[in-house]
C-alpha cells in the first residue's frame, strides 16, 4: 500500500479493503508504521517507541487490521506500561489487565501500534507534560494540539493512524479535535464502559471514546464499542438502529439553538470561532432546520466552583493513591506545579463540599434537560480560540493557585465542560478555517442525553454541506 493511499483512507475504507482481500492487514500496518516513523519526530505524540507489532486483536471484527493508538490515561492494556503523563510513574507501570473498553477495541479488530501522550493526569487543555515534552500541532508545530487527548489527535490529524483512543472530562476529546481539525464525539455518560477501575470517573464527568477524521468512522466505532458491562452504573438503551445507519440518512427537521458566549464564567471568544459557528448555523438553516439564538440559563459562578471541586478532589485522590502505591512522595521533582496546587486544594475539601458540588451539577442537568424540551440541539464554538501557542498553558508555572489554574485552562475552552456535567453527548466538527493561517476551527453540537443518533445524523449532514476531507495539515 502506497503512503498517499493509506493517508487518504479513513478507518472504514481501510477495514473494507482488508475484509475484501484487496490488501492485507500486514500491508496496512506497514504503511502505518512508516507514517508514524515519519511524523512523530516532528510531533512528539507517542509515549515511548511504537510497538514492533500490533497488540493482539480480533481478525473478524468490523475494523480488523485498522491501525490504532491508545491514550496514556484511564484506559489500559495488559502488559503495556502507563505513565499518565507524569514523572511520578517513572518509565511507566505495566498494567495487569485490559479495561473493558480496551477489550472492546480489541474485539473490534483495532490493531494498537502505540501509546499517545497526555498532560499530567489529564488536567490541561494542552498536551505539554514535563515528563515527555510538548506535543505539537500538525497544522503548525509552534501551536498546541489541545488536550488532554492531544497526542491522539495529533497523530490522527497527521494521517499516521486513522483513529485513536481519547477521553474527555471537560472537553478533552473535543478540544484537541477542534485544534487539529478532527471529528470528536464525547458520548453520553454511560454509553461506553469506564470499568472495571471506575464507576463514575471525575464524579461522572469522565467519558472515553476516540478521535476520527470522518463521521462514519465515529458512528461505526460507536456501534462497535458502546454498551455496559456487568457492574456498570448506567444501562442506556441501545439505539433504535445502528449509528452507522444515521450517516447519510438525513436528519429530521430540528430546532437548533445557537450560543456563542461561554457557558463558564471566564474567557473572551475569538471572532473566528464565532464566525465558524454562525456559518454552521446558516448551513443548518439552508438544510431546513429552525435556528434561533438561545441557550440554557445557568449560574456560571456556581458551575465553575463546582467543577473546581470535582477536578481538584479527583486529582488529590489520584496523586495520593499513586504516591501510596508507588512509595513516592508527591513534590515538585515528580509533579508539575498545577497538579501540586490542585491536589493540595482537593485535600482540603470536605465531604460536604462534594455534596454541594453535586447539587450544582443536579441543577445544571435539570436546567439543560428543560432547555432541550424546546430545542433538539445546541450549536456553539468548541473552543474560545482556534488553538493556543505552545507554552501558553504551561502546567509547570508555579505562579497560580488551584482556582487560577482552573480559570486559565477553561478560559480557552468555556463551551465543553457543560456536557460533561450533564452527561449529554456532544461532538466537535472541523467546520471552520482561519483565513490567514489555514488552521481548523471547531464547532460543537450538543444533543439531549442518550441521543447520539440525532447528533451523528446532523454531523453527517454538516460533513456534506461543509466538507473538510480535502484539508490536510503540513505535517502529514
Coordinates of C-alpha atoms in Angstrom, one line a residue:
X1 CA 0.0 0.0 0.0
X2 CA 1.4 3.4 -1.0
X3 CA 1.8 6.1 1.6
X4 CA -0.5 8.5 -0.1
X5 CA -3.2 5.9 -0.5
X6 CA -3.0 5.0 3.2
X7 CA -3.1 8.7 4.3
X8 CA -6.3 9.3 2.2
X9 CA -8.3 6.4 3.6
X10 CA -10.4 6.5 6.8
X11 CA -10.8 3.5 9.1
X12 CA -14.0 2.4 7.4
X13 CA -12.3 2.3 4.0
X14 CA -9.2 0.5 5.3
X15 CA -11.3 -2.1 7.0
X16 CA -13.2 -2.7 3.8
X17 CA -10.0 -3.2 1.8
X18 CA -8.7 -5.7 4.4
X19 CA -12.1 -7.5 4.6
X20 CA -12.4 -7.8 0.8
X21 CA -8.8 -9.1 0.5
X22 CA -7.6 -6.2 -1.6
X23 CA -4.8 -5.5 0.9
X24 CA -3.6 -7.5 3.8
X25 CA -3.7 -6.2 7.4
X26 CA 0.1 -6.5 7.4
X27 CA 0.4 -4.1 4.4
X28 CA -1.8 -1.6 6.1
X29 CA 0.2 -1.8 9.3
X30 CA 3.4 -1.5 7.4
X31 CA 2.1 1.8 5.9
X32 CA 1.0 2.9 9.4
X33 CA 4.4 2.3 11.0
X34 CA 6.1 4.2 8.1
X35 CA 3.7 7.1 8.7
X36 CA 4.3 7.1 12.4
X37 CA 8.1 7.0 11.9
X38 CA 7.8 9.9 9.5
X39 CA 5.6 12.3 11.6
X40 CA 6.3 11.5 15.2
X41 CA 9.8 13.0 15.3
X42 CA 8.1 16.3 14.4
X43 CA 5.1 15.9 16.7
X44 CA 6.3 14.1 19.7
X45 CA 2.9 12.5 20.1
X46 CA 3.9 8.9 21.0
X47 CA 5.0 7.9 24.6
X48 CA 8.0 5.8 24.1
X49 CA 8.6 3.7 21.0
X50 CA 5.8 2.5 18.7
X51 CA 5.2 -1.2 19.1
X52 CA 7.2 -3.6 17.0
X53 CA 4.0 -5.5 16.3
X54 CA 0.3 -4.6 17.0
X55 CA -1.3 -5.8 20.2
X56 CA -3.5 -8.8 19.8
X57 CA -6.8 -8.1 18.2
X58 CA -9.7 -10.0 16.6
X59 CA -9.3 -10.9 13.0
X60 CA -13.0 -10.8 12.3
X61 CA -14.0 -7.5 14.0
X62 CA -15.6 -4.7 11.9
X63 CA -12.3 -2.8 12.0
X64 CA -10.0 -5.8 11.7
X65 CA -6.4 -4.7 11.0
X66 CA -7.1 -0.9 11.2
X67 CA -4.1 0.9 12.9
X68 CA -4.9 2.4 16.3
X69 CA -3.3 4.0 19.3
X70 CA -4.3 4.3 22.9
X71 CA -4.1 7.3 25.1
X72 CA -1.8 7.1 28.2
X73 CA -4.6 7.7 30.7
X74 CA -7.6 5.8 32.3
X75 CA -7.8 3.0 29.6
X76 CA -5.0 0.4 29.8
X77 CA -3.9 -2.8 28.1
X78 CA -2.4 -5.9 29.5
X79 CA 1.3 -5.6 29.9
X80 CA 1.5 -2.1 28.4
X81 CA 3.2 0.5 30.7
X82 CA 1.2 3.6 31.7
X83 CA 2.7 6.9 32.9
X84 CA -0.4 9.1 32.8
X85 CA 1.9 11.9 31.6
X86 CA 3.6 12.1 35.0
X87 CA 7.2 11.7 36.2
X88 CA 5.7 10.2 39.3
X89 CA 5.3 6.9 37.4
X90 CA 8.8 6.9 36.0
X91 CA 9.2 4.8 32.9
X92 CA 5.7 3.6 33.4
X93 CA 3.9 0.9 35.3
X94 CA 2.9 -2.2 33.2
X95 CA -0.8 -2.8 33.6
X96 CA -2.1 -6.2 34.7
X97 CA -5.2 -6.4 32.6
X98 CA -7.3 -4.7 29.9
X99 CA -10.0 -2.2 30.8
X100 CA -13.5 -3.1 29.5
X101 CA -13.2 -0.6 26.7
X102 CA -9.8 -1.8 25.7
X103 CA -11.2 -5.3 25.4
X104 CA -13.9 -3.9 23.1
X105 CA -11.4 -2.2 21.0
X106 CA -9.6 -5.5 20.5
X107 CA -12.8 -7.3 19.6
X108 CA -13.5 -4.6 17.1
X109 CA -10.2 -5.6 15.4
X110 CA -8.3 -2.4 16.0
X111 CA -4.5 -3.0 15.7
X112 CA -2.9 -0.9 18.5
X113 CA 0.6 0.3 17.5
X114 CA 1.5 2.7 20.3
X115 CA 0.6 4.9 23.3
X116 CA -0.2 8.6 22.9
X117 CA 0.8 11.5 25.2
X118 CA -1.4 13.2 27.7
X119 CA -0.8 16.1 30.1
X120 CA -0.1 15.1 33.6
X121 CA -3.1 13.2 34.9
X122 CA -5.2 14.7 32.1
X123 CA -5.5 18.1 33.7
X124 CA -4.9 20.6 30.9
X125 CA -6.3 21.8 27.6
X126 CA -2.9 21.3 26.0
X127 CA -0.5 18.3 25.9
X128 CA 2.8 19.5 27.2
X129 CA 3.9 17.2 30.0
X130 CA 7.3 17.8 31.6
X131 CA 7.8 14.0 31.6
X132 CA 7.9 13.7 27.8
X133 CA 7.8 17.2 26.4
X134 CA 5.3 19.1 24.3
X135 CA 3.2 17.5 21.6
X136 CA 3.0 19.7 18.5
X137 CA 0.0 20.5 16.3
X138 CA 0.5 19.1 12.7
X139 CA -1.1 22.3 11.3
X140 CA 1.5 24.5 12.9
X141 CA 4.2 22.9 15.1
X142 CA 4.5 26.1 17.1
X143 CA 1.0 25.6 18.3
X144 CA -0.7 23.2 20.8
X145 CA -2.7 20.2 19.6
X146 CA -5.1 20.8 22.6
X147 CA -5.6 18.4 25.4
X148 CA -5.9 16.2 27.1
X149 CA -6.1 13.8 24.1
X150 CA -3.6 15.9 22.2
X151 CA -1.2 13.0 21.4
X152 CA -4.0 11.0 19.8
X153 CA -5.4 14.0 17.9
X154 CA -2.0 15.0 16.5
X155 CA -1.4 11.5 15.1
X156 CA -4.9 11.2 13.6
X157 CA -4.7 14.6 12.0
X158 CA -1.3 13.9 10.6
X159 CA -2.7 10.7 8.9
X160 CA -0.4 8.4 10.9
X161 CA -3.4 6.4 12.2
X162 CA -7.0 6.9 11.1
X163 CA -8.4 6.7 14.6
X164 CA -7.1 6.8 18.2
X165 CA -8.5 6.4 21.7
X166 CA -9.3 9.6 23.6
X167 CA -11.0 10.5 26.9
X168 CA -13.0 13.6 28.0
X169 CA -13.6 15.0 31.4
X170 CA -14.1 18.7 30.5
X171 CA -13.6 18.7 26.7
X172 CA -10.5 16.5 26.3
X173 CA -11.9 14.8 23.2
X174 CA -13.4 17.9 21.6
X175 CA -10.7 20.5 22.4
X176 CA -7.9 18.6 20.5
X177 CA -10.4 17.7 17.8
X178 CA -11.1 21.4 17.3
X179 CA -7.4 22.3 17.4
X180 CA -6.4 19.5 15.0
X181 CA -9.4 19.5 12.6
X182 CA -11.0 16.2 13.6
X183 CA -14.3 14.7 14.5
X184 CA -14.5 14.4 18.2
X185 CA -17.6 12.8 19.9
X186 CA -18.0 12.7 23.6
X187 CA -20.7 10.1 24.1
X188 CA -23.4 10.2 26.7
X189 CA -22.4 9.3 30.2
X190 CA -22.5 5.5 30.4
X191 CA -22.5 4.9 26.7
X192 CA -19.0 3.4 26.9
X193 CA -17.9 1.5 30.0
X194 CA -15.5 3.1 32.4
X195 CA -14.9 -0.2 34.2
X196 CA -13.6 -2.1 35.9
X197 CA -11.4 0.5 37.6
X198 CA -14.1 3.2 37.7
X199 CA -17.8 3.6 38.2
X200 CA -18.0 7.4 37.8
X201 CA -14.6 8.9 37.0
X202 CA -14.3 12.5 37.8
X203 CA -17.7 12.5 39.6
X204 CA -19.3 11.1 36.4
X205 CA -17.8 13.6 34.0
X206 CA -15.1 11.4 32.5
X207 CA -16.1 9.6 29.3
X208 CA -13.9 7.6 26.9
X209 CA -14.1 7.1 23.1
X210 CA -12.0 8.0 20.1
X211 CA -11.0 10.8 17.7
X212 CA -11.5 10.3 14.0
X213 CA -11.4 12.2 10.7
X214 CA -14.8 11.2 9.4
X215 CA -18.3 11.0 10.9
X216 CA -18.8 7.5 9.5
X217 CA -15.8 6.3 11.4
X218 CA -17.1 7.9 14.6
X219 CA -20.5 6.2 14.1
X220 CA -19.1 2.8 13.1
X221 CA -16.8 2.7 16.1
X222 CA -19.6 3.7 18.5
X223 CA -21.6 0.7 17.1
X224 CA -18.6 -1.5 17.8
X225 CA -17.8 -0.5 21.4
X226 CA -20.9 1.0 23.1
X227 CA -22.7 -0.8 25.9
X228 CA -22.5 -1.5 29.6
X229 CA -20.5 -4.3 31.3
X230 CA -21.6 -6.2 34.4
X231 CA -21.4 -3.9 37.4
X232 CA -21.6 -0.6 35.4
X233 CA -23.8 2.0 37.0
X234 CA -25.6 3.1 33.8
X235 CA -27.6 1.0 31.4
X236 CA -28.6 3.1 28.4
X237 CA -30.9 1.6 25.9
X238 CA -29.4 0.6 22.5
X239 CA -30.2 2.9 19.6
X240 CA -33.2 2.2 17.5
X241 CA -30.9 1.3 14.6
X242 CA -27.1 1.2 14.2
X243 CA -25.4 4.5 14.5
X244 CA -23.8 4.0 11.1
X245 CA -27.2 3.9 9.6
X246 CA -27.7 7.6 10.6
X247 CA -24.8 8.6 8.3
X248 CA -26.3 9.8 5.0
X249 CA -29.9 9.1 6.1
X250 CA -30.6 12.8 6.6
X251 CA -31.7 14.3 9.9
X252 CA -35.2 15.2 10.6
X253 CA -36.1 18.9 10.9
X254 CA -34.5 20.1 14.1
X255 CA -34.9 23.1 16.4
X256 CA -31.4 24.5 16.8
X257 CA -30.2 26.8 19.5
X258 CA -27.1 28.8 18.8
X259 CA -25.0 30.2 21.6
X260 CA -21.6 31.9 21.1
X261 CA -21.0 33.1 24.7
X262 CA -19.2 30.6 27.0
X263 CA -21.2 28.5 29.5
X264 CA -18.5 29.0 32.1
X265 CA -17.7 32.5 33.5
X266 CA -14.4 33.4 32.0
X267 CA -12.7 34.0 28.6
X268 CA -13.4 36.1 25.6
X269 CA -14.3 34.3 22.3
X270 CA -12.2 34.8 19.2
X271 CA -14.3 36.3 16.4
X272 CA -13.1 33.5 14.1
X273 CA -14.7 30.9 16.4
X274 CA -18.0 32.9 16.4
X275 CA -17.9 33.2 12.6
X276 CA -17.4 29.5 12.1
X277 CA -20.4 28.8 14.4
X278 CA -22.6 31.3 12.6
X279 CA -21.6 29.8 9.3
X280 CA -22.7 26.4 10.5
X281 CA -25.9 27.9 11.7
X282 CA -26.6 29.4 8.2
X283 CA -25.8 26.0 6.7
X284 CA -28.3 24.3 9.0
X285 CA -30.9 26.9 8.1
X286 CA -30.2 26.1 4.4
X287 CA -30.9 22.4 5.2
X288 CA -34.3 23.3 6.6
X289 CA -33.7 23.4 10.3
X290 CA -35.2 26.1 12.6
X291 CA -32.4 28.1 14.0
X292 CA -32.6 30.6 17.0
X293 CA -30.1 32.4 19.1
X294 CA -30.7 30.9 22.5
X295 CA -29.1 28.9 25.3
X296 CA -29.8 27.4 28.7
X297 CA -29.8 29.7 31.7
X298 CA -27.0 28.7 34.1
X299 CA -25.3 30.0 37.2
X300 CA -21.8 30.3 35.8
X301 CA -20.1 31.1 39.1
X302 CA -21.7 28.1 40.8
X303 CA -20.9 25.9 37.8
X304 CA -17.2 26.9 37.9
X305 CA -16.9 26.5 41.6
X306 CA -18.5 23.0 41.5
X307 CA -16.2 22.0 38.6
X308 CA -13.2 23.1 40.6
X309 CA -14.2 20.8 43.5
X310 CA -14.7 17.9 41.1
X311 CA -11.3 18.3 39.4
X312 CA -9.2 19.0 42.5
X313 CA -10.7 16.2 44.5
X314 CA -10.1 13.8 41.6
X315 CA -6.5 15.0 41.3
X316 CA -5.9 14.7 45.1
X317 CA -7.3 11.2 45.1
X318 CA -5.2 10.2 42.1
X319 CA -2.0 11.8 43.4
X320 CA -2.3 10.3 46.9
X321 CA -3.3 6.9 45.6
X322 CA -0.3 6.8 43.3
X323 CA 2.0 8.0 46.0
X324 CA 1.0 5.2 48.3
X325 CA 1.1 2.5 45.7
X326 CA 4.5 3.6 44.3
X327 CA 6.1 4.7 47.5
X328 CA 6.8 8.1 46.1
X329 CA 6.5 11.4 47.9
X330 CA 4.5 14.0 45.9
X331 CA 6.7 17.0 45.3
X332 CA 8.0 19.3 42.5
X333 CA 10.6 16.8 41.5
X334 CA 7.9 14.3 40.3
X335 CA 4.7 16.5 39.9
X336 CA 4.0 19.7 37.9
X337 CA 3.1 22.9 39.7
X338 CA -0.6 22.8 38.6
X339 CA -1.0 19.3 39.8
X340 CA 0.5 20.1 43.2
X341 CA -1.6 23.2 43.7
X342 CA -4.8 21.4 42.7
X343 CA -4.1 18.3 44.7
X344 CA -3.4 20.4 47.8
X345 CA -6.7 22.3 47.3
X346 CA -8.5 19.0 46.8
X347 CA -7.1 17.5 50.0
X348 CA -8.6 20.5 52.0
X349 CA -12.1 19.8 50.8
X350 CA -14.8 18.3 53.0
X351 CA -17.3 15.7 52.1
X352 CA -20.0 18.4 52.3
X353 CA -18.1 20.3 49.5
X354 CA -18.6 17.3 47.2
X355 CA -22.3 17.1 48.0
X356 CA -22.6 20.8 47.4
X357 CA -21.0 20.4 44.0
X358 CA -23.3 17.6 43.2
X359 CA -26.3 19.8 44.0
X360 CA -25.0 22.3 41.4
X361 CA -24.5 19.5 38.9
X362 CA -28.0 18.3 39.5
X363 CA -29.5 21.8 39.0
X364 CA -27.4 22.2 35.8
X365 CA -28.5 18.8 34.4
X366 CA -32.2 19.7 35.0
X367 CA -31.8 23.2 33.5
X368 CA -30.3 21.8 30.4
X369 CA -32.8 19.0 30.1
X370 CA -35.6 21.6 30.4
X371 CA -34.0 23.7 27.7
X372 CA -33.9 20.7 25.4
X373 CA -37.7 20.5 25.7
X374 CA -37.7 23.4 23.3
X375 CA -34.5 22.7 21.3
X376 CA -33.2 19.5 19.8
X377 CA -29.5 20.6 19.7
X378 CA -27.3 23.4 20.8
X379 CA -24.7 24.8 18.5
X380 CA -21.6 26.6 19.9
X381 CA -17.9 27.1 19.2
X382 CA -15.9 24.2 20.5
X383 CA -13.1 26.5 21.9
X384 CA -12.8 30.1 22.7
X385 CA -9.8 30.2 20.3
X386 CA -8.8 28.2 17.3
X387 CA -5.7 26.9 19.2
X388 CA -3.1 28.1 21.6
X389 CA 0.6 28.6 21.3
X390 CA 2.9 26.1 23.0
X391 CA 3.7 27.4 26.4
X392 CA 0.5 29.4 26.9
X393 CA -0.9 26.7 29.3
X394 CA 2.4 25.8 30.8
X395 CA 1.4 23.5 33.6
X396 CA 4.7 23.9 35.5
X397 CA 4.1 27.6 36.1
X398 CA 4.1 27.9 39.9
X399 CA 2.5 31.4 40.0
X400 CA -1.1 30.2 40.0
X401 CA -3.2 28.6 42.8
X402 CA -5.8 25.9 42.0
X403 CA -8.6 28.4 41.1
X404 CA -6.1 30.3 39.0
X405 CA -5.2 27.2 37.1
X406 CA -8.9 26.3 36.6
X407 CA -9.7 29.7 35.2
X408 CA -6.6 29.8 33.0
X409 CA -7.4 26.4 31.4
X410 CA -11.1 27.0 30.9
X411 CA -10.6 30.5 29.5
X412 CA -9.6 28.7 26.3
X413 CA -12.5 26.2 26.4
X414 CA -15.6 27.7 28.0
X415 CA -18.1 25.6 26.0
X416 CA -17.1 22.0 26.5
X417 CA -17.5 21.2 30.3
X418 CA -21.2 21.7 30.3
X419 CA -21.9 18.4 28.6
X420 CA -19.6 16.6 30.9
X421 CA -21.6 17.8 33.9
X422 CA -25.0 17.0 32.2
X423 CA -23.8 13.7 30.6
X424 CA -25.2 14.8 27.2
X425 CA -23.4 13.7 24.0
X426 CA -21.5 16.5 22.2
X427 CA -19.4 16.5 19.1
X428 CA -16.8 18.8 17.7
X429 CA -16.7 19.2 13.9
X430 CA -13.9 21.0 11.9
X431 CA -16.3 23.3 10.1
X432 CA -14.2 26.5 10.1
X433 CA -10.8 27.6 8.8
X434 CA -8.8 30.7 9.7
X435 CA -8.2 32.8 6.7
X436 CA -4.6 33.8 7.3
X437 CA -3.1 30.6 8.7
X438 CA -5.5 27.9 7.4
X439 CA -5.9 26.5 10.9
X440 CA -9.1 24.4 11.6
X441 CA -11.8 25.9 13.8
X442 CA -14.1 23.5 15.6
X443 CA -17.8 23.9 16.0
X444 CA -19.7 21.9 18.7
X445 CA -23.1 20.4 18.7
X446 CA -24.7 19.1 21.9
X447 CA -27.8 16.8 21.9
X448 CA -30.1 15.6 24.8
X449 CA -28.8 12.8 27.0
X450 CA -28.7 9.5 25.2
X451 CA -29.4 10.9 21.7
X452 CA -26.2 10.2 19.8
X453 CA -28.4 9.2 16.8
X454 CA -29.6 12.7 16.2
X455 CA -26.1 14.1 16.8
X456 CA -24.5 11.8 14.3
X457 CA -27.2 12.3 11.6
X458 CA -26.8 16.0 11.8
X459 CA -23.0 15.8 11.9
X460 CA -23.1 13.7 8.7
X461 CA -25.3 16.4 7.0
X462 CA -22.8 19.1 8.0
X463 CA -19.9 17.0 6.7
X464 CA -21.7 17.0 3.3
X465 CA -22.7 20.7 3.4
X466 CA -19.3 22.0 4.7
X467 CA -16.8 19.3 3.7
X468 CA -13.4 19.1 5.3
X469 CA -11.8 16.0 3.9
X470 CA -9.7 17.9 1.4
X471 CA -7.9 19.9 4.1
X472 CA -4.7 18.3 5.2
X473 CA -2.1 19.7 7.6
X474 CA 1.5 20.4 6.5
X475 CA 2.9 17.7 8.8
X476 CA 1.2 14.6 7.4

